[in-house]
Short mmCIF file of the C-alpha atoms (twelve columns), coordinates in Angstrom:
data_MODEL
# 
_entry.id   MODEL 
# 
loop_
_atom_site.group_PDB 
_atom_site.id 
_atom_site.type_symbol 
_atom_site.label_atom_id 
_atom_site.label_alt_id 
_atom_site.label_comp_id 
_atom_site.label_asym_id 
_atom_site.label_seq_id 
_atom_site.Cartn_x 
_atom_site.Cartn_y 
_atom_site.Cartn_z 
_atom_site.pdbx_PDB_model_num 
ATOM 1   C CA . MET A 1   30.384  -87.434  -21.984 1 
ATOM 2   C CA . SER A 2   32.858  -89.250  -24.178 1 
ATOM 3   C CA . THR A 3   31.934  -91.309  -27.204 1 
ATOM 4   C CA . TYR A 4   32.711  -94.500  -25.266 1 
ATOM 5   C CA . GLN A 5   30.428  -93.358  -22.374 1 
ATOM 6   C CA . ASN A 6   27.635  -92.561  -24.852 1 
ATOM 7   C CA . ARG A 7   27.824  -96.006  -26.353 1 
ATOM 8   C CA . ARG A 8   28.053  -97.608  -22.982 1 
ATOM 9   C CA . TYR A 9   24.934  -95.625  -21.890 1 
ATOM 10  C CA . ALA A 10  22.988  -96.619  -25.013 1 
ATOM 11  C CA . PHE A 11  23.966  -100.273 -24.522 1 
ATOM 12  C CA . ILE A 12  22.758  -100.286 -20.943 1 
ATOM 13  C CA . MET A 13  19.421  -98.651  -21.866 1 
ATOM 14  C CA . ARG A 14  18.806  -101.225 -24.585 1 
ATOM 15  C CA . LYS A 15  19.460  -104.008 -22.042 1 
ATOM 16  C CA . ILE A 16  17.027  -102.397 -19.562 1 
ATOM 17  C CA . LYS A 17  14.303  -102.001 -22.180 1 
ATOM 18  C CA . HIS A 18  14.842  -105.583 -23.242 1 
ATOM 19  C CA . PHE A 19  14.554  -106.788 -19.681 1 
ATOM 20  C CA . LEU A 20  11.345  -104.819 -19.077 1 
ATOM 21  C CA . PHE A 21  9.805   -106.234 -22.245 1 
ATOM 22  C CA . LEU A 22  10.608  -109.815 -21.217 1 
ATOM 23  C CA . PHE A 23  9.401   -109.153 -17.683 1 
ATOM 24  C CA . GLY A 24  6.075   -107.822 -19.139 1 
ATOM 25  C CA . LEU A 25  5.636   -110.946 -21.266 1 
ATOM 26  C CA . LEU A 26  6.327   -113.232 -18.219 1 
ATOM 27  C CA . SER A 27  3.840   -111.291 -16.111 1 
ATOM 28  C CA . CYS A 28  1.155   -111.619 -18.761 1 
ATOM 29  C CA . SER A 29  1.779   -115.300 -19.073 1 
ATOM 30  C CA . ALA A 30  1.726   -115.853 -15.344 1 
ATOM 31  C CA . GLN A 31  -1.362  -113.842 -14.657 1 
ATOM 32  C CA . ASN A 32  -3.128  -114.204 -18.061 1 
ATOM 33  C CA . THR A 33  -4.199  -110.562 -17.701 1 
ATOM 34  C CA . CYS A 34  -2.580  -108.692 -20.605 1 
ATOM 35  C CA . ALA A 35  -4.845  -109.950 -23.291 1 
ATOM 36  C CA . VAL A 36  -7.835  -108.880 -21.289 1 
ATOM 37  C CA . ALA A 37  -6.419  -105.472 -20.454 1 
ATOM 38  C CA . GLN A 38  -5.452  -104.717 -24.042 1 
ATOM 39  C CA . ALA A 39  -8.611  -106.154 -25.642 1 
ATOM 40  C CA . SER A 40  -11.393 -103.987 -26.936 1 
ATOM 41  C CA . PRO A 41  -14.539 -104.079 -24.818 1 
ATOM 42  C CA . ILE A 42  -17.061 -106.788 -25.505 1 
ATOM 43  C CA . ARG A 43  -20.083 -105.145 -27.192 1 
ATOM 44  C CA . ILE A 44  -23.387 -106.295 -25.877 1 
ATOM 45  C CA . LEU A 45  -26.394 -104.962 -27.782 1 
ATOM 46  C CA . VAL A 46  -29.819 -104.857 -26.168 1 
ATOM 47  C CA . LEU A 47  -32.523 -105.293 -28.819 1 
ATOM 48  C CA . GLY A 48  -35.781 -104.388 -27.186 1 
ATOM 49  C CA . ASP A 49  -38.782 -102.168 -26.682 1 
ATOM 50  C CA . SER A 50  -39.612 -99.446  -23.998 1 
ATOM 51  C CA . LEU A 51  -38.683 -101.839 -21.190 1 
ATOM 52  C CA . THR A 52  -35.051 -101.584 -22.181 1 
ATOM 53  C CA . ALA A 53  -35.067 -98.255  -24.061 1 
ATOM 54  C CA . GLY A 54  -35.574 -96.548  -20.688 1 
ATOM 55  C CA . TYR A 55  -39.081 -95.113  -21.117 1 
ATOM 56  C CA . GLY A 56  -39.665 -92.495  -18.403 1 
ATOM 57  C CA . LEU A 57  -36.150 -92.792  -17.019 1 
ATOM 58  C CA . ARG A 58  -32.966 -90.808  -17.339 1 
ATOM 59  C CA . PRO A 59  -30.475 -92.506  -19.713 1 
ATOM 60  C CA . GLU A 60  -28.238 -93.611  -16.890 1 
ATOM 61  C CA . GLU A 61  -31.184 -95.348  -15.197 1 
ATOM 62  C CA . ALA A 62  -32.139 -97.385  -18.266 1 
ATOM 63  C CA . PHE A 63  -31.515 -101.127 -18.327 1 
ATOM 64  C CA . PRO A 64  -28.413 -101.047 -20.654 1 
ATOM 65  C CA . ALA A 65  -26.625 -98.365  -18.602 1 
ATOM 66  C CA . GLN A 66  -27.337 -100.105 -15.290 1 
ATOM 67  C CA . LEU A 67  -26.254 -103.429 -16.734 1 
ATOM 68  C CA . GLN A 68  -23.005 -101.999 -18.067 1 
ATOM 69  C CA . ARG A 69  -22.095 -100.550 -14.643 1 
ATOM 70  C CA . LYS A 70  -22.968 -103.813 -12.987 1 
ATOM 71  C CA . LEU A 71  -20.761 -105.845 -15.373 1 
ATOM 72  C CA . ILE A 72  -17.850 -103.478 -15.036 1 
ATOM 73  C CA . ARG A 73  -17.985 -103.835 -11.285 1 
ATOM 74  C CA . THR A 74  -17.528 -107.601 -11.796 1 
ATOM 75  C CA . GLY A 75  -14.305 -106.828 -13.649 1 
ATOM 76  C CA . ARG A 76  -15.690 -107.326 -17.163 1 
ATOM 77  C CA . GLN A 77  -14.617 -104.920 -19.917 1 
ATOM 78  C CA . VAL A 78  -17.923 -104.325 -21.810 1 
ATOM 79  C CA . LYS A 79  -19.934 -101.800 -23.663 1 
ATOM 80  C CA . VAL A 80  -23.704 -102.273 -23.456 1 
ATOM 81  C CA . LEU A 81  -25.462 -100.674 -26.406 1 
ATOM 82  C CA . ASN A 82  -29.070 -99.454  -25.997 1 
ATOM 83  C CA . ARG A 83  -31.018 -100.354 -29.045 1 
ATOM 84  C CA . GLY A 84  -34.475 -100.385 -27.437 1 
ATOM 85  C CA . VAL A 85  -37.326 -98.570  -29.243 1 
ATOM 86  C CA . SER A 86  -40.457 -97.726  -27.316 1 
ATOM 87  C CA . GLY A 87  -43.525 -99.251  -28.799 1 
ATOM 88  C CA . ASP A 88  -41.566 -101.812 -30.810 1 
ATOM 89  C CA . THR A 89  -43.032 -105.163 -31.601 1 
ATOM 90  C CA . SER A 90  -41.129 -108.310 -32.471 1 
ATOM 91  C CA . ALA A 91  -41.822 -107.307 -36.124 1 
ATOM 92  C CA . GLY A 92  -40.215 -103.891 -35.535 1 
ATOM 93  C CA . GLY A 93  -37.146 -105.548 -33.994 1 
ATOM 94  C CA . ARG A 94  -36.849 -107.872 -36.916 1 
ATOM 95  C CA . ALA A 95  -37.164 -104.980 -39.462 1 
ATOM 96  C CA . ARG A 96  -34.327 -102.987 -37.909 1 
ATOM 97  C CA . LEU A 97  -31.997 -105.913 -37.181 1 
ATOM 98  C CA . THR A 98  -29.762 -105.289 -40.169 1 
ATOM 99  C CA . TRP A 99  -29.314 -101.677 -39.125 1 
ATOM 100 C CA . VAL A 100 -28.344 -102.500 -35.522 1 
ATOM 101 C CA . LEU A 101 -25.929 -105.155 -36.634 1 
ATOM 102 C CA . GLY A 102 -23.880 -102.282 -37.993 1 
ATOM 103 C CA . ASP A 103 -22.732 -101.811 -34.401 1 
ATOM 104 C CA . LYS A 104 -20.946 -105.179 -34.813 1 
ATOM 105 C CA . PRO A 105 -21.990 -106.648 -31.422 1 
ATOM 106 C CA . HIS A 106 -20.368 -109.690 -29.965 1 
ATOM 107 C CA . ALA A 107 -23.623 -110.566 -28.182 1 
ATOM 108 C CA . VAL A 108 -27.282 -109.584 -28.279 1 
ATOM 109 C CA . ILE A 109 -29.839 -109.608 -25.506 1 
ATOM 110 C CA . ILE A 110 -33.305 -109.918 -27.105 1 
ATOM 111 C CA . GLU A 111 -36.142 -108.325 -25.178 1 
ATOM 112 C CA . LEU A 112 -39.185 -108.253 -27.448 1 
ATOM 113 C CA . GLY A 113 -42.793 -109.390 -27.292 1 
ATOM 114 C CA . ALA A 114 -44.411 -107.194 -24.636 1 
ATOM 115 C CA . ASN A 115 -46.128 -104.965 -27.200 1 
ATOM 116 C CA . ASP A 116 -47.137 -108.045 -29.252 1 
ATOM 117 C CA . GLY A 117 -48.939 -109.255 -26.128 1 
ATOM 118 C CA . LEU A 118 -50.461 -105.925 -25.340 1 
ATOM 119 C CA . ARG A 119 -51.925 -105.695 -28.836 1 
ATOM 120 C CA . GLY A 120 -53.145 -109.287 -28.928 1 
ATOM 121 C CA . LEU A 121 -50.997 -110.097 -31.932 1 
ATOM 122 C CA . GLU A 122 -50.961 -113.758 -32.972 1 
ATOM 123 C CA . PRO A 123 -48.286 -115.775 -31.105 1 
ATOM 124 C CA . ILE A 124 -47.284 -117.475 -34.419 1 
ATOM 125 C CA . GLN A 125 -46.162 -113.998 -35.620 1 
ATOM 126 C CA . LEU A 126 -44.128 -113.498 -32.470 1 
ATOM 127 C CA . ARG A 127 -42.545 -116.937 -32.979 1 
ATOM 128 C CA . ASP A 128 -41.713 -116.310 -36.663 1 
ATOM 129 C CA . ASN A 129 -40.165 -112.859 -35.913 1 
ATOM 130 C CA . LEU A 130 -38.051 -114.039 -33.048 1 
ATOM 131 C CA . ASP A 131 -37.036 -117.161 -34.908 1 
ATOM 132 C CA . ALA A 132 -35.809 -115.029 -37.836 1 
ATOM 133 C CA . ILE A 133 -33.973 -112.613 -35.563 1 
ATOM 134 C CA . ILE A 134 -32.243 -115.494 -33.804 1 
ATOM 135 C CA . SER A 135 -31.368 -117.263 -37.013 1 
ATOM 136 C CA . ILE A 136 -29.744 -114.120 -38.506 1 
ATOM 137 C CA . LEU A 137 -27.722 -113.477 -35.341 1 
ATOM 138 C CA . ARG A 138 -26.531 -117.109 -35.235 1 
ATOM 139 C CA . THR A 139 -25.562 -116.856 -38.910 1 
ATOM 140 C CA . GLN A 140 -23.514 -113.766 -38.058 1 
ATOM 141 C CA . LYS A 141 -21.793 -115.737 -35.194 1 
ATOM 142 C CA . VAL A 142 -23.320 -113.392 -32.588 1 
ATOM 143 C CA . ALA A 143 -23.983 -114.835 -29.135 1 
ATOM 144 C CA . VAL A 144 -27.667 -114.560 -27.957 1 
ATOM 145 C CA . LEU A 145 -29.476 -114.304 -24.710 1 
ATOM 146 C CA . LEU A 146 -33.186 -114.583 -25.081 1 
ATOM 147 C CA . THR A 147 -35.433 -113.008 -22.435 1 
ATOM 148 C CA . GLY A 148 -38.969 -114.278 -22.048 1 
ATOM 149 C CA . MET A 149 -42.262 -112.326 -21.756 1 
ATOM 150 C CA . ARG A 150 -45.687 -113.305 -20.607 1 
ATOM 151 C CA . ALA A 151 -48.965 -112.509 -22.192 1 
ATOM 152 C CA . PRO A 152 -51.442 -110.274 -20.415 1 
ATOM 153 C CA . PRO A 153 -54.302 -112.288 -18.916 1 
ATOM 154 C CA . ASN A 154 -57.179 -110.491 -20.705 1 
ATOM 155 C CA . PHE A 155 -56.822 -112.545 -23.929 1 
ATOM 156 C CA . GLY A 156 -57.559 -115.846 -22.252 1 
ATOM 157 C CA . GLU A 157 -55.738 -119.013 -21.247 1 
ATOM 158 C CA . LYS A 158 -55.287 -120.421 -24.688 1 
ATOM 159 C CA . TYR A 159 -53.633 -117.217 -25.989 1 
ATOM 160 C CA . SER A 160 -51.421 -116.992 -22.878 1 
ATOM 161 C CA . ALA A 161 -50.297 -120.605 -23.201 1 
ATOM 162 C CA . GLN A 162 -49.379 -120.178 -26.850 1 
ATOM 163 C CA . PHE A 163 -47.668 -116.879 -26.278 1 
ATOM 164 C CA . ASP A 164 -45.658 -117.934 -23.193 1 
ATOM 165 C CA . ALA A 165 -44.483 -121.100 -24.901 1 
ATOM 166 C CA . VAL A 166 -42.777 -119.241 -27.738 1 
ATOM 167 C CA . TYR A 167 -39.610 -118.374 -25.671 1 
ATOM 168 C CA . PRO A 168 -38.712 -121.725 -24.197 1 
ATOM 169 C CA . ASP A 169 -39.585 -123.409 -27.460 1 
ATOM 170 C CA . LEU A 170 -37.186 -121.118 -29.431 1 
ATOM 171 C CA . ALA A 171 -34.463 -121.360 -26.785 1 
ATOM 172 C CA . LYS A 172 -34.600 -125.137 -27.035 1 
ATOM 173 C CA . LYS A 173 -34.678 -125.125 -30.862 1 
ATOM 174 C CA . HIS A 174 -31.633 -122.882 -31.172 1 
ATOM 175 C CA . GLY A 175 -29.789 -124.045 -28.055 1 
ATOM 176 C CA . LEU A 176 -29.937 -120.627 -26.446 1 
ATOM 177 C CA . PRO A 177 -29.768 -119.446 -22.844 1 
ATOM 178 C CA . LEU A 178 -33.143 -118.158 -21.726 1 
ATOM 179 C CA . TYR A 179 -33.836 -115.687 -18.965 1 
ATOM 180 C CA . PRO A 180 -37.488 -116.892 -18.423 1 
ATOM 181 C CA . PHE A 181 -39.321 -113.658 -17.705 1 
ATOM 182 C CA . PHE A 182 -37.716 -110.215 -18.101 1 
ATOM 183 C CA . LEU A 183 -40.026 -108.599 -15.522 1 
ATOM 184 C CA . GLU A 184 -39.674 -111.329 -12.922 1 
ATOM 185 C CA . GLY A 185 -40.287 -109.960 -9.477  1 
ATOM 186 C CA . VAL A 186 -41.072 -106.518 -10.825 1 
ATOM 187 C CA . VAL A 187 -44.329 -106.671 -12.757 1 
ATOM 188 C CA . SER A 188 -46.630 -106.845 -9.752  1 
ATOM 189 C CA . GLU A 189 -44.731 -104.594 -7.376  1 
ATOM 190 C CA . PRO A 190 -46.037 -101.006 -7.415  1 
ATOM 191 C CA . SER A 191 -42.904 -99.719  -5.671  1 
ATOM 192 C CA . LEU A 192 -40.809 -100.955 -8.548  1 
ATOM 193 C CA . ASN A 193 -42.913 -99.484  -11.320 1 
ATOM 194 C CA . GLN A 194 -43.700 -96.075  -12.717 1 
ATOM 195 C CA . LYS A 195 -47.162 -94.622  -12.317 1 
ATOM 196 C CA . ASP A 196 -48.452 -96.326  -15.480 1 
ATOM 197 C CA . GLY A 197 -47.940 -99.698  -13.734 1 
ATOM 198 C CA . ILE A 198 -46.239 -101.084 -16.821 1 
ATOM 199 C CA . HIS A 199 -42.720 -99.706  -16.968 1 
ATOM 200 C CA . PRO A 200 -40.113 -100.355 -14.275 1 
ATOM 201 C CA . ASN A 201 -38.727 -97.399  -12.422 1 
ATOM 202 C CA . SER A 202 -35.073 -97.100  -11.627 1 
ATOM 203 C CA . ARG A 203 -35.301 -99.447  -8.633  1 
ATOM 204 C CA . GLY A 204 -37.280 -101.932 -10.744 1 
ATOM 205 C CA . VAL A 205 -34.571 -101.872 -13.469 1 
ATOM 206 C CA . LYS A 206 -31.901 -102.421 -10.828 1 
ATOM 207 C CA . LYS A 207 -33.702 -105.529 -9.628  1 
ATOM 208 C CA . ILE A 208 -33.961 -106.852 -13.196 1 
ATOM 209 C CA . VAL A 209 -30.286 -106.190 -13.686 1 
ATOM 210 C CA . ASP A 210 -29.358 -107.918 -10.480 1 
ATOM 211 C CA . GLN A 211 -31.309 -110.975 -11.442 1 
ATOM 212 C CA . ILE A 212 -30.209 -111.226 -15.086 1 
ATOM 213 C CA . THR A 213 -26.520 -110.509 -14.507 1 
ATOM 214 C CA . PRO A 214 -25.516 -114.132 -13.858 1 
ATOM 215 C CA . TYR A 215 -27.035 -115.111 -17.258 1 
ATOM 216 C CA . VAL A 216 -25.098 -112.264 -18.991 1 
ATOM 217 C CA . LEU A 217 -21.866 -113.247 -17.180 1 
ATOM 218 C CA . ARG A 218 -22.197 -116.788 -18.499 1 
ATOM 219 C CA . LEU A 219 -22.770 -115.343 -21.975 1 
ATOM 220 C CA . ILE A 220 -19.551 -113.277 -21.665 1 
ATOM 221 C CA . ASP A 221 -17.614 -116.198 -20.349 1 
ATOM 222 C CA . GLY A 222 -18.659 -118.254 -23.344 1 
ATOM 223 C CA . LEU A 223 -17.308 -115.531 -25.629 1 
ATOM 224 C CA . GLU A 224 -13.976 -115.279 -23.774 1 
ATOM 225 C CA . ASN A 225 -13.455 -119.067 -23.854 1 
ATOM 226 C CA . LYS A 226 -13.856 -119.338 -27.604 1 
# 
């Protein structure tokens, strides 16, 4: 190939590359998809206890893993981080918050309080701990989805009323989305729970995920629209 032909070939290749680059930019602008495709996954951290840690389940059956698969099927690019600790109270979640924030989440789903209720801890302690967790997350500009819990009935109506009111009160105070009861439709169904009657089995977790997904999608949409 002559020198002229080499130069001509190089010139044509530059033109082709330039055209492809412009075509790519136009396609991105028209479909608004390139930013999403190239962006890093949205990191959603689940701060919880055994109900989200996956007690008695295989890792892929736990709430965070099932939620991640569900969200990906909707077309969302996400990574759901399992930061549940079995036996954790709201105080425990508060104590380890700084550590889990090292994961740099964009959003946090708070699932705490079940063990506070089982141990009959004072609702004011639950309120203070959750309030502190939410305040720190808001200061860090992390989006929050609060999930509610209900007190066991054996501590009386007064205790249950005070306990159950913590979640809607804090959601209202901080302007947060609230999933009213994490175990909705699962807690009283033997077929959806493990033999202990407390922890959801894989089917129970799937039901929770199916019900909470619309709330999580709205949380993600809020992040993407900022």
